[in-house]
GROMACS .gro file of C-alpha atoms in nm:
model
  447
    1MET     CA    1   0.000   0.000   0.000
    2GLY     CA    2   0.291   0.237   0.052
    3TYR     CA    3   0.326   0.438   0.369
    4ASN     CA    4   0.357   0.762   0.168
    5ASN     CA    5  -0.016   0.745   0.094
    6ALA     CA    6  -0.150   0.559   0.398
    7GLN     CA    7  -0.433   0.804   0.467
    8GLU     CA    8  -0.554   0.797   0.105
    9TRP     CA    9  -0.523   0.420   0.098
   10HIS     CA   10  -0.752   0.386   0.400
   11LEU     CA   11  -1.005   0.623   0.245
   12GLN     CA   12  -1.008   0.401  -0.065
   13MET     CA   13  -1.043   0.087   0.149
   14ARG     CA   14  -1.351   0.232   0.316
   15LYS     CA   15  -1.504   0.325  -0.019
   16LYS     CA   16  -1.436  -0.022  -0.157
   17TYR     CA   17  -1.524  -0.243   0.141
   18GLY     CA   18  -1.757  -0.028   0.350
   19ASP     CA   19  -1.752   0.090   0.710
   20ARG     CA   20  -1.581  -0.225   0.839
   21TYR     CA   21  -1.276  -0.383   0.684
   22ALA     CA   22  -0.990  -0.598   0.808
   23ILE     CA   23  -0.621  -0.636   0.730
   24PHE     CA   24  -0.371  -0.900   0.835
   25PHE     CA   25  -0.023  -0.774   0.920
   26GLY     CA   26   0.150  -1.111   0.922
   27GLN     CA   27  -0.075  -1.309   1.158
   28GLN     CA   28  -0.198  -0.998   1.341
   29LEU     CA   29  -0.561  -0.921   1.255
   30SER     CA   30  -0.656  -0.552   1.250
   31ILE     CA   31  -1.023  -0.456   1.213
   32PHE     CA   32  -1.099  -0.099   1.105
   33LEU     CA   33  -1.426   0.074   1.196
   34CYS     CA   34  -1.566   0.385   1.026
   35ASN     CA   35  -1.928   0.428   1.137
   36GLU     CA   36  -2.068   0.580   1.452
   37GLU     CA   37  -2.265   0.280   1.576
   38ASP     CA   38  -1.972   0.035   1.559
   39ILE     CA   39  -1.744   0.288   1.727
   40LYS     CA   40  -1.993   0.337   2.010
   41GLU     CA   41  -2.036  -0.038   2.066
   42VAL     CA   42  -1.663  -0.116   2.080
   43PHE     CA   43  -1.508   0.194   2.235
   44ILE     CA   44  -1.789   0.294   2.474
   45ARG     CA   45  -2.040   0.020   2.555
   46ASN     CA   46  -1.788  -0.267   2.552
   47PHE     CA   47  -1.489  -0.066   2.669
   48SER     CA   48  -1.404  -0.320   2.942
   49ASN     CA   49  -1.325  -0.572   2.667
   50PHE     CA   50  -1.120  -0.317   2.470
   51SER     CA   51  -0.951  -0.116   2.747
   52ASP     CA   52  -0.590  -0.168   2.636
   53ARG     CA   53  -0.449   0.066   2.375
   54GLY     CA   54  -0.322  -0.123   2.073
   55VAL     CA   55   0.050  -0.050   2.061
   56VAL     CA   56   0.293  -0.194   1.807
   57ASP     CA   57   0.524  -0.424   2.003
   58ILE     CA   58   0.839  -0.248   1.886
   59PHE     CA   59   0.725   0.065   2.074
   60ARG     CA   60   0.731  -0.137   2.395
   61GLU     CA   61   1.107  -0.090   2.372
   62THR     CA   62   1.072   0.288   2.414
   63LYS     CA   63   1.064   0.483   2.740
   64LEU     CA   64   0.686   0.532   2.720
   65ASN     CA   65   0.548   0.212   2.874
   66ALA     CA   66   0.447   0.376   3.203
   67SER     CA   67   0.275   0.661   3.020
   68LEU     CA   68  -0.090   0.696   2.929
   69LEU     CA   69   0.013   0.665   2.565
   70GLN     CA   70   0.097   0.297   2.607
   71ASN     CA   71   0.021   0.149   2.949
   72THR     CA   72  -0.238  -0.128   2.981
   73TYR     CA   73  -0.514  -0.203   3.229
   74ALA     CA   74  -0.278  -0.447   3.401
   75ASP     CA   75  -0.008  -0.178   3.411
   76GLY     CA   76  -0.251   0.052   3.591
   77TRP     CA   77  -0.354   0.303   3.323
   78LYS     CA   78  -0.666   0.388   3.525
   79HIS     CA   79  -0.459   0.474   3.831
   80VAL     CA   80  -0.219   0.691   3.627
   81ARG     CA   81  -0.503   0.869   3.449
   82SER     CA   82  -0.685   0.947   3.773
   83ALA     CA   83  -0.361   1.100   3.904
   84ILE     CA   84  -0.298   1.309   3.591
   85ALA     CA   85  -0.651   1.426   3.500
   86PRO     CA   86  -0.684   1.689   3.780
   87ILE     CA   87  -0.373   1.861   3.644
   88PHE     CA   88  -0.582   1.985   3.352
   89SER     CA   89  -0.856   2.146   3.563
   90THR     CA   90  -0.981   2.494   3.472
   91GLY     CA   91  -0.789   2.653   3.758
   92LYS     CA   92  -0.460   2.496   3.649
   93MET     CA   93  -0.527   2.588   3.285
   94LYS     CA   94  -0.582   2.952   3.377
   95ALA     CA   95  -0.253   2.959   3.566
   96MET     CA   96  -0.070   2.822   3.259
   97HIS     CA   97  -0.253   3.057   3.021
   98GLU     CA   98  -0.048   3.361   3.120
   99THR     CA   99   0.276   3.171   3.061
  100MET     CA  100   0.144   3.061   2.724
  101ASN     CA  101   0.060   3.420   2.630
  102THR     CA  102   0.421   3.524   2.682
  103LYS     CA  103   0.547   3.257   2.441
  104ILE     CA  104   0.280   3.348   2.185
  105GLY     CA  105   0.394   3.709   2.215
  106THR     CA  106   0.741   3.601   2.104
  107LEU     CA  107   0.589   3.421   1.804
  108LEU     CA  108   0.404   3.737   1.698
  109GLU     CA  109   0.725   3.942   1.720
  110ILE     CA  110   0.907   3.691   1.499
  111LEU     CA  111   0.625   3.680   1.245
  112GLU     CA  112   0.615   4.060   1.230
  113GLU     CA  113   0.991   4.073   1.166
  114LYS     CA  114   0.964   3.814   0.890
  115SER     CA  115   0.659   3.973   0.727
  116GLU     CA  116   0.833   4.312   0.712
  117SER     CA  117   1.148   4.158   0.560
  118GLY     CA  118   0.957   4.041   0.252
  119GLU     CA  119   1.103   3.691   0.276
  120LYS     CA  120   0.908   3.369   0.224
  121TRP     CA  121   0.924   3.118   0.506
  122ASP     CA  122   0.761   2.801   0.635
  123ILE     CA  123   0.515   2.895   0.910
  124TYR     CA  124   0.510   2.531   1.025
  125ASP     CA  125   0.864   2.578   1.153
  126ASP     CA  126   0.754   2.879   1.359
  127PHE     CA  127   0.464   2.690   1.513
  128GLN     CA  128   0.700   2.406   1.607
  129GLY     CA  129   0.928   2.649   1.787
  130LEU     CA  130   0.627   2.794   1.969
  131THR     CA  131   0.483   2.463   2.086
  132LEU     CA  132   0.821   2.345   2.214
  133ASP     CA  133   0.871   2.667   2.410
  134VAL     CA  134   0.518   2.635   2.552
  135ILE     CA  135   0.572   2.271   2.650
  136GLY     CA  136   0.912   2.352   2.800
  137LYS     CA  137   0.771   2.623   3.024
  138CYS     CA  138   0.425   2.484   3.103
  139ALA     CA  139   0.541   2.125   3.151
  140PHE     CA  140   0.887   2.158   3.305
  141ALA     CA  141   0.938   2.529   3.391
  142ILE     CA  142   1.224   2.532   3.136
  143ASP     CA  143   1.282   2.865   2.961
  144SER     CA  144   1.387   2.726   2.625
  145ASN     CA  145   1.456   2.953   2.329
  146CYS     CA  146   1.337   2.729   2.046
  147GLN     CA  147   1.158   3.010   1.863
  148ARG     CA  148   1.469   3.224   1.830
  149ASP     CA  149   1.740   2.957   1.830
  150ARG     CA  150   1.708   2.644   1.619
  151ASN     CA  151   2.025   2.515   1.785
  152ASP     CA  152   1.858   2.515   2.126
  153VAL     CA  153   1.926   2.167   2.266
  154PHE     CA  154   1.557   2.120   2.350
  155TYR     CA  155   1.462   2.188   1.987
  156VAL     CA  156   1.739   1.973   1.836
  157GLU     CA  157   1.661   1.669   2.053
  158ALA     CA  158   1.284   1.690   2.003
  159ARG     CA  159   1.317   1.725   1.625
  160ASN     CA  160   1.560   1.433   1.615
  161PHE     CA  161   1.318   1.208   1.802
  162ILE     CA  162   1.017   1.305   1.587
  163THR     CA  163   1.219   1.250   1.268
  164ASN     CA  164   1.306   0.897   1.379
  165ILE     CA  165   0.941   0.804   1.440
  166ASP     CA  166   0.880   0.859   1.068
  167LEU     CA  167   0.843   0.515   0.908
  168ARG     CA  168   1.038   0.628   0.604
  169GLN     CA  169   1.330   0.735   0.821
  170ASN     CA  170   1.312   0.424   1.038
  171PRO     CA  171   1.219   0.123   0.820
  172LEU     CA  172   1.259  -0.114   1.116
  173ILE     CA  173   0.932   0.017   1.264
  174GLY     CA  174   0.739  -0.033   0.939
  175THR     CA  175   0.888  -0.378   0.885
  176SER     CA  176   0.798  -0.483   1.241
  177ILE     CA  177   0.435  -0.388   1.172
  178ILE     CA  178   0.417  -0.586   0.848
  179ILE     CA  179   0.605  -0.893   0.981
  180PRO     CA  180   0.528  -0.906   1.357
  181GLU     CA  181   0.627  -1.276   1.373
  182LEU     CA  182   0.993  -1.167   1.378
  183MET     CA  183   0.940  -0.925   1.668
  184TRP     CA  184   1.219  -1.092   1.867
  185LEU     CA  185   1.458  -0.984   1.593
  186TRP     CA  186   1.314  -0.633   1.559
  187LYS     CA  187   1.345  -0.581   1.936
  188LEU     CA  188   1.706  -0.698   1.923
  189LEU     CA  189   1.781  -0.453   1.643
  190TYR     CA  190   1.586  -0.165   1.799
  191ARG     CA  191   1.874  -0.061   2.026
  192PHE     CA  192   2.080   0.020   1.715
  193THR     CA  193   1.817   0.246   1.557
  194GLY     CA  194   1.810   0.624   1.541
  195LEU     CA  195   1.492   0.622   1.750
  196ALA     CA  196   1.663   0.442   2.037
  197SER     CA  197   1.958   0.682   2.032
  198ALA     CA  198   1.728   0.985   1.995
  199GLU     CA  199   1.526   0.909   2.306
  200LEU     CA  200   1.827   0.866   2.536
  201PRO     CA  201   1.925   1.235   2.566
  202MET     CA  202   1.560   1.338   2.601
  203VAL     CA  203   1.484   1.095   2.881
  204GLY     CA  204   1.822   1.169   3.038
  205GLY     CA  205   1.740   1.538   3.033
  206LEU     CA  206   1.405   1.472   3.201
  207HIS     CA  207   1.583   1.274   3.474
  208ASN     CA  208   1.808   1.575   3.536
  209VAL     CA  209   1.512   1.814   3.546
  210TYR     CA  210   1.335   1.575   3.784
  211LYS     CA  211   1.638   1.576   4.015
  212ARG     CA  212   1.662   1.955   4.018
  213ARG     CA  213   1.292   1.994   4.088
  214ARG     CA  214   1.311   1.737   4.366
  215GLY     CA  215   1.587   1.956   4.510
  216GLY     CA  216   1.347   2.249   4.531
  217GLU     CA  217   1.411   2.432   4.205
  218GLY     CA  218   1.096   2.598   4.066
  219SER     CA  219   0.890   2.513   4.374
  220ASP     CA  220   0.660   2.813   4.318
  221SER     CA  221   0.594   2.728   3.952
  222VAL     CA  222   0.263   2.595   3.819
  223ASP     CA  223   0.363   2.335   3.562
  224LEU     CA  224   0.302   1.973   3.474
  225LEU     CA  225   0.613   1.832   3.643
  226LYS     CA  226   0.546   2.022   3.967
  227LEU     CA  227   0.191   1.889   3.975
  228LEU     CA  228   0.310   1.534   3.900
  229LEU     CA  229   0.569   1.560   4.177
  230ASP     CA  230   0.290   1.658   4.413
  231ARG     CA  231   0.108   1.347   4.297
  232GLU     CA  232   0.419   1.138   4.360
  233ASP     CA  233   0.411   1.257   4.722
  234ASP     CA  234   0.047   1.146   4.756
  235LYS     CA  235   0.071   0.815   4.941
  236THR     CA  236  -0.281   0.701   4.847
  237ASN     CA  237  -0.301   0.802   4.480
  238GLY     CA  238   0.062   0.866   4.407
  239MET     CA  239   0.281   0.799   4.105
  240THR     CA  240   0.622   0.635   4.087
  241LYS     CA  241   0.930   0.819   3.961
  242LYS     CA  242   0.916   0.610   3.643
  243GLU     CA  243   0.552   0.707   3.586
  244VAL     CA  244   0.627   1.075   3.644
  245ILE     CA  245   0.921   1.086   3.401
  246GLU     CA  246   0.763   0.874   3.126
  247ASN     CA  247   0.437   1.070   3.137
  248CYS     CA  248   0.637   1.393   3.110
  249PHE     CA  249   0.810   1.242   2.806
  250ALA     CA  250   0.472   1.146   2.658
  251PHE     CA  251   0.330   1.493   2.721
  252LEU     CA  252   0.627   1.648   2.543
  253LEU     CA  253   0.588   1.425   2.238
  254ALA     CA  254   0.208   1.441   2.222
  255GLY     CA  255   0.182   1.815   2.278
  256TYR     CA  256   0.457   1.938   2.050
  257GLU     CA  257   0.419   1.795   1.701
  258THR     CA  258   0.041   1.753   1.705
  259THR     CA  259  -0.041   2.109   1.812
  260SER     CA  260   0.208   2.273   1.576
  261THR     CA  261   0.065   2.065   1.292
  262ALA     CA  262  -0.293   2.160   1.384
  263LEU     CA  263  -0.200   2.530   1.399
  264THR     CA  264  -0.036   2.510   1.057
  265TYR     CA  265  -0.343   2.348   0.903
  266CYS     CA  266  -0.571   2.612   1.055
  267ALA     CA  267  -0.353   2.904   0.939
  268TYR     CA  268  -0.347   2.755   0.589
  269LEU     CA  269  -0.725   2.709   0.581
  270LEU     CA  270  -0.788   3.064   0.703
  271SER     CA  271  -0.562   3.197   0.427
  272ARG     CA  272  -0.765   2.999   0.171
  273TYR     CA  273  -1.104   3.099   0.309
  274PRO     CA  274  -1.090   3.477   0.365
  275GLU     CA  275  -1.462   3.495   0.448
  276VAL     CA  276  -1.406   3.257   0.742
  277GLN     CA  277  -1.102   3.455   0.853
  278GLN     CA  278  -1.295   3.785   0.837
  279ARG     CA  279  -1.582   3.644   1.038
  280LEU     CA  280  -1.339   3.516   1.300
  281TYR     CA  281  -1.164   3.855   1.313
  282GLU     CA  282  -1.497   4.029   1.368
  283GLU     CA  283  -1.575   3.793   1.657
  284ILE     CA  284  -1.233   3.867   1.808
  285GLU     CA  285  -1.296   4.243   1.791
  286GLU     CA  286  -1.647   4.204   1.931
  287THR     CA  287  -1.514   3.994   2.219
  288LYS     CA  288  -1.252   4.258   2.301
  289ARG     CA  289  -1.524   4.523   2.315
  290THR     CA  290  -1.781   4.330   2.516
  291LYS     CA  291  -1.559   4.116   2.739
  292HIS     CA  292  -1.291   4.380   2.802
  293GLY     CA  293  -1.007   4.178   2.654
  294LEU     CA  294  -0.895   3.834   2.543
  295ASP     CA  295  -0.837   3.623   2.852
  296TYR     CA  296  -0.888   3.252   2.916
  297ASP     CA  297  -1.261   3.286   2.983
  298SER     CA  298  -1.348   3.521   2.696
  299ILE     CA  299  -1.154   3.315   2.442
  300HIS     CA  300  -1.335   2.997   2.545
  301GLN     CA  301  -1.672   3.172   2.510
  302MET     CA  302  -1.613   3.254   2.141
  303LYS     CA  303  -1.855   3.034   1.947
  304TYR     CA  304  -1.723   3.091   1.597
  305LEU     CA  305  -1.364   3.037   1.713
  306ASP     CA  306  -1.478   2.705   1.859
  307ALA     CA  307  -1.640   2.615   1.527
  308VAL     CA  308  -1.320   2.702   1.335
  309TYR     CA  309  -1.114   2.499   1.584
  310LYS     CA  310  -1.335   2.192   1.548
  311GLU     CA  311  -1.372   2.214   1.172
  312SER     CA  312  -0.995   2.254   1.123
  313LEU     CA  313  -0.933   1.938   1.325
  314ARG     CA  314  -1.211   1.755   1.142
  315TYR     CA  315  -1.080   1.856   0.801
  316TYR     CA  316  -0.712   1.791   0.880
  317PRO     CA  317  -0.675   1.573   1.194
  318PRO     CA  318  -0.302   1.566   1.283
  319VAL     CA  319  -0.311   1.220   1.443
  320ILE     CA  320  -0.468   0.948   1.230
  321HIS     CA  321  -0.308   0.618   1.339
  322PHE     CA  322  -0.345   0.611   1.717
  323ILE     CA  323  -0.705   0.521   1.805
  324SER     CA  324  -0.653   0.150   1.848
  325ARG     CA  325  -0.758  -0.107   2.111
  326THR     CA  326  -0.670  -0.470   2.178
  327CYS     CA  327  -0.958  -0.715   2.213
  328LEU     CA  328  -0.912  -0.886   2.552
  329SER     CA  329  -1.150  -1.180   2.492
  330ASP     CA  330  -1.362  -1.323   2.208
  331ILE     CA  331  -1.676  -1.117   2.152
  332THR     CA  332  -1.942  -1.068   1.882
  333ILE     CA  333  -2.088  -0.717   1.834
  334ASN     CA  334  -2.339  -0.622   1.564
  335ASP     CA  335  -2.278  -0.956   1.388
  336GLN     CA  336  -1.902  -0.889   1.379
  337PHE     CA  337  -1.678  -1.141   1.557
  338TYR     CA  338  -1.375  -0.992   1.733
  339PRO     CA  339  -1.126  -1.265   1.834
  340LYS     CA  340  -0.909  -1.222   2.140
  341GLY     CA  341  -0.586  -1.043   2.054
  342CYS     CA  342  -0.711  -0.864   1.744
  343LEU     CA  343  -0.662  -0.490   1.708
  344VAL     CA  344  -0.963  -0.266   1.653
  345THR     CA  345  -0.869   0.064   1.494
  346VAL     CA  346  -1.051   0.384   1.406
  347GLN     CA  347  -0.880   0.626   1.169
  348ALA     CA  348  -0.979   0.985   1.241
  349ASN     CA  349  -0.953   1.110   0.884
  350THR     CA  350  -1.159   0.817   0.750
  351VAL     CA  351  -1.437   0.889   1.001
  352HIS     CA  352  -1.412   1.263   0.940
  353ARG     CA  353  -1.446   1.222   0.561
  354ASN     CA  354  -1.728   0.965   0.574
  355LYS     CA  355  -2.049   1.087   0.404
  356ALA     CA  356  -2.251   0.876   0.646
  357ASN     CA  357  -2.116   1.090   0.930
  358TRP     CA  358  -2.095   1.436   0.773
  359GLU     CA  359  -2.279   1.631   0.506
  360ASN     CA  360  -2.035   1.743   0.235
  361PRO     CA  361  -1.737   1.602   0.429
  362ASP     CA  362  -1.479   1.733   0.180
  363LYS     CA  363  -1.598   2.092   0.228
  364PHE     CA  364  -1.436   2.318   0.490
  365ASP     CA  365  -1.738   2.462   0.670
  366PRO     CA  366  -1.712   2.580   1.034
  367ASP     CA  367  -2.086   2.654   1.037
  368ARG     CA  368  -2.156   2.282   1.075
  369PHE     CA  369  -2.037   2.312   1.437
  370LEU     CA  370  -2.252   2.611   1.530
  371GLU     CA  371  -2.546   2.380   1.594
  372SER     CA  372  -2.563   2.140   1.889
  373ALA     CA  373  -2.238   1.946   1.924
  374GLU     CA  374  -2.394   1.654   2.111
  375SER     CA  375  -2.456   1.455   1.792
  376ASN     CA  376  -2.093   1.497   1.683
  377GLN     CA  377  -1.946   1.311   1.980
  378LEU     CA  378  -1.836   0.995   1.798
  379LYS     CA  379  -1.790   1.151   1.455
  380TRP     CA  380  -1.539   1.417   1.564
  381ILE     CA  381  -1.249   1.223   1.711
  382PRO     CA  382  -0.916   1.410   1.675
  383PHE     CA  383  -0.842   1.340   2.044
  384GLY     CA  384  -0.957   0.980   2.054
  385ILE     CA  385  -1.267   0.807   2.188
  386GLY     CA  386  -1.406   0.688   2.518
  387PRO     CA  387  -1.235   0.670   2.858
  388ARG     CA  388  -0.888   0.674   2.697
  389TYR     CA  389  -0.930   0.995   2.499
  390CYS     CA  390  -0.635   1.238   2.514
  391VAL     CA  391  -0.599   1.357   2.873
  392GLY     CA  392  -0.426   1.676   2.756
  393MET     CA  393  -0.710   1.776   2.521
  394ARG     CA  394  -0.801   2.090   2.716
  395PHE     CA  395  -0.439   2.208   2.719
  396ALA     CA  396  -0.412   2.158   2.342
  397GLU     CA  397  -0.742   2.341   2.288
  398MET     CA  398  -0.626   2.633   2.501
  399GLU     CA  399  -0.297   2.662   2.312
  400PHE     CA  400  -0.464   2.631   1.972
  401LYS     CA  401  -0.739   2.886   2.038
  402THR     CA  402  -0.516   3.140   2.210
  403THR     CA  403  -0.257   3.124   1.932
  404ILE     CA  404  -0.510   3.155   1.649
  405VAL     CA  405  -0.691   3.444   1.822
  406LYS     CA  406  -0.367   3.638   1.875
  407LEU     CA  407  -0.251   3.559   1.520
  408ILE     CA  408  -0.571   3.675   1.349
  409GLU     CA  409  -0.602   3.977   1.578
  410LYS     CA  410  -0.263   4.099   1.453
  411PHE     CA  411  -0.230   3.967   1.097
  412GLU     CA  412  -0.436   3.915   0.787
  413LEU     CA  413  -0.338   3.582   0.631
  414SER     CA  414  -0.350   3.522   0.257
  415ARG     CA  415  -0.206   3.281   0.004
  416ILE     CA  416   0.108   3.360  -0.193
  417GLU     CA  417   0.059   3.341  -0.568
  418GLY     CA  418   0.236   3.039  -0.711
  419GLU     CA  419   0.264   2.848  -0.383
  420PRO     CA  420   0.134   2.489  -0.409
  421ASP     CA  421  -0.179   2.370  -0.234
  422LEU     CA  422  -0.119   2.193   0.095
  423ILE     CA  423  -0.084   1.816   0.064
  424PRO     CA  424  -0.119   1.614   0.388
  425ASP     CA  425   0.146   1.347   0.426
  426CYS     CA  426   0.137   1.059   0.674
  427ASN     CA  427   0.458   0.951   0.847
  428GLY     CA  428   0.294   0.660   1.027
  429VAL     CA  429   0.134   0.847   1.318
  430ILE     CA  430   0.119   1.219   1.235
  431MET     CA  431  -0.042   1.359   0.920
  432ARG     CA  432   0.169   1.668   0.852
  433PRO     CA  433   0.211   1.902   0.551
  434LYS     CA  434   0.428   1.743   0.283
  435ASP     CA  435   0.583   2.072   0.168
  436PRO     CA  436   0.667   2.404   0.338
  437VAL     CA  437   0.357   2.613   0.414
  438ARG     CA  438   0.435   2.967   0.305
  439LEU     CA  439   0.172   3.235   0.368
  440SER     CA  440   0.150   3.611   0.333
  441LEU     CA  441   0.106   3.789   0.667
  442LYS     CA  442  -0.007   4.151   0.659
  443LEU     CA  443  -0.020   4.361   0.975
  444ARG     CA  444  -0.370   4.481   1.048
  445LYS     CA  445  -0.423   4.852   1.100
  446VAL     CA  446  -0.481   4.946   1.462
  447VAL     CA  447  -0.813   5.130   1.482
   0.00000   0.00000   0.00000
């Protein structure tokens, strides 16, 4: 099928075989679901039989096994989630919002400098610098300088790790998926891969940060690591050192590439749909007038912004290969037999582009979300489904909305004549732009 076109291949599979189809990777059966009713039955109503996230065995060799990204029911995912979830309460989000605003301010300064220079540049690169700086400060109280310095060690190590997750850069991962029977060999070879060497300095750095914070550094900070350390001290619902460090690692990986990709897609779409951008700008100005500014509360009350946010993620979901569960025992649901050990997978882009789920699914139309969102619950799945949906969803939403509001408040985005249309490209997990995304940014006149 070719990993270069995995997302298109799955769309074609759905069109050819319907809303349920199956693939064997070696002897591993994977069943793919595309319709709302099947998704509800497996991921919600029968969750107890599908509680373990389906993780490719080769990734069990990484330093993520104690994290919510990979841990199983037996490993205590429920315990870890109950410890982490309160970290993303409204009160904690508001405390992090001010820190986030400072980093977004740096982004706006950089974009203004570049727009005045007349140069063309890839805005995706700027969003990656932003999200790393935000994660560094909000997660670990690290004042990185990724936006201004591409040689910042935090930036270099994160980019190196993400590059090595790409199946085309790391063929061992792709081969292990296609021929899982030789997993003993793939695991033996894993230690010699770029991915294995890329994660060592990152995890080592987190160990050092952990040590410094345990020594009292940054004790007055409100950040993820501080809150996890508080949880570690909780004798009844605490976390181990391994759980703290590996969940910090997971938060870094999950919150960096995905959010920067989502921001890039949204900026691109707003440049292509000026009427949507203008309507959003008018809502921003109206909110400033009636709510006396753009703070956490006023931003989250903006209905059209919320519609743009949701439609951008529906149209271009950054993560398309991660909603997967392992069947824990034989079960038949809606006349479909699921044998023990099979993987059940839902691909976000396939669900989001299914005509049975959405009217005119290939049309970018934020208005579809201005009506009641209740019916969209299992059709809009960029953050996953059921009890194991992304625990950091509210943080990602806050970062996305705040960045887009500040960006559109300051700049008018438009396409550059001659620049190619955006082509999504799947690297195995993340669906990112294939080519640089170059836009024209024009400073708005201050009235």
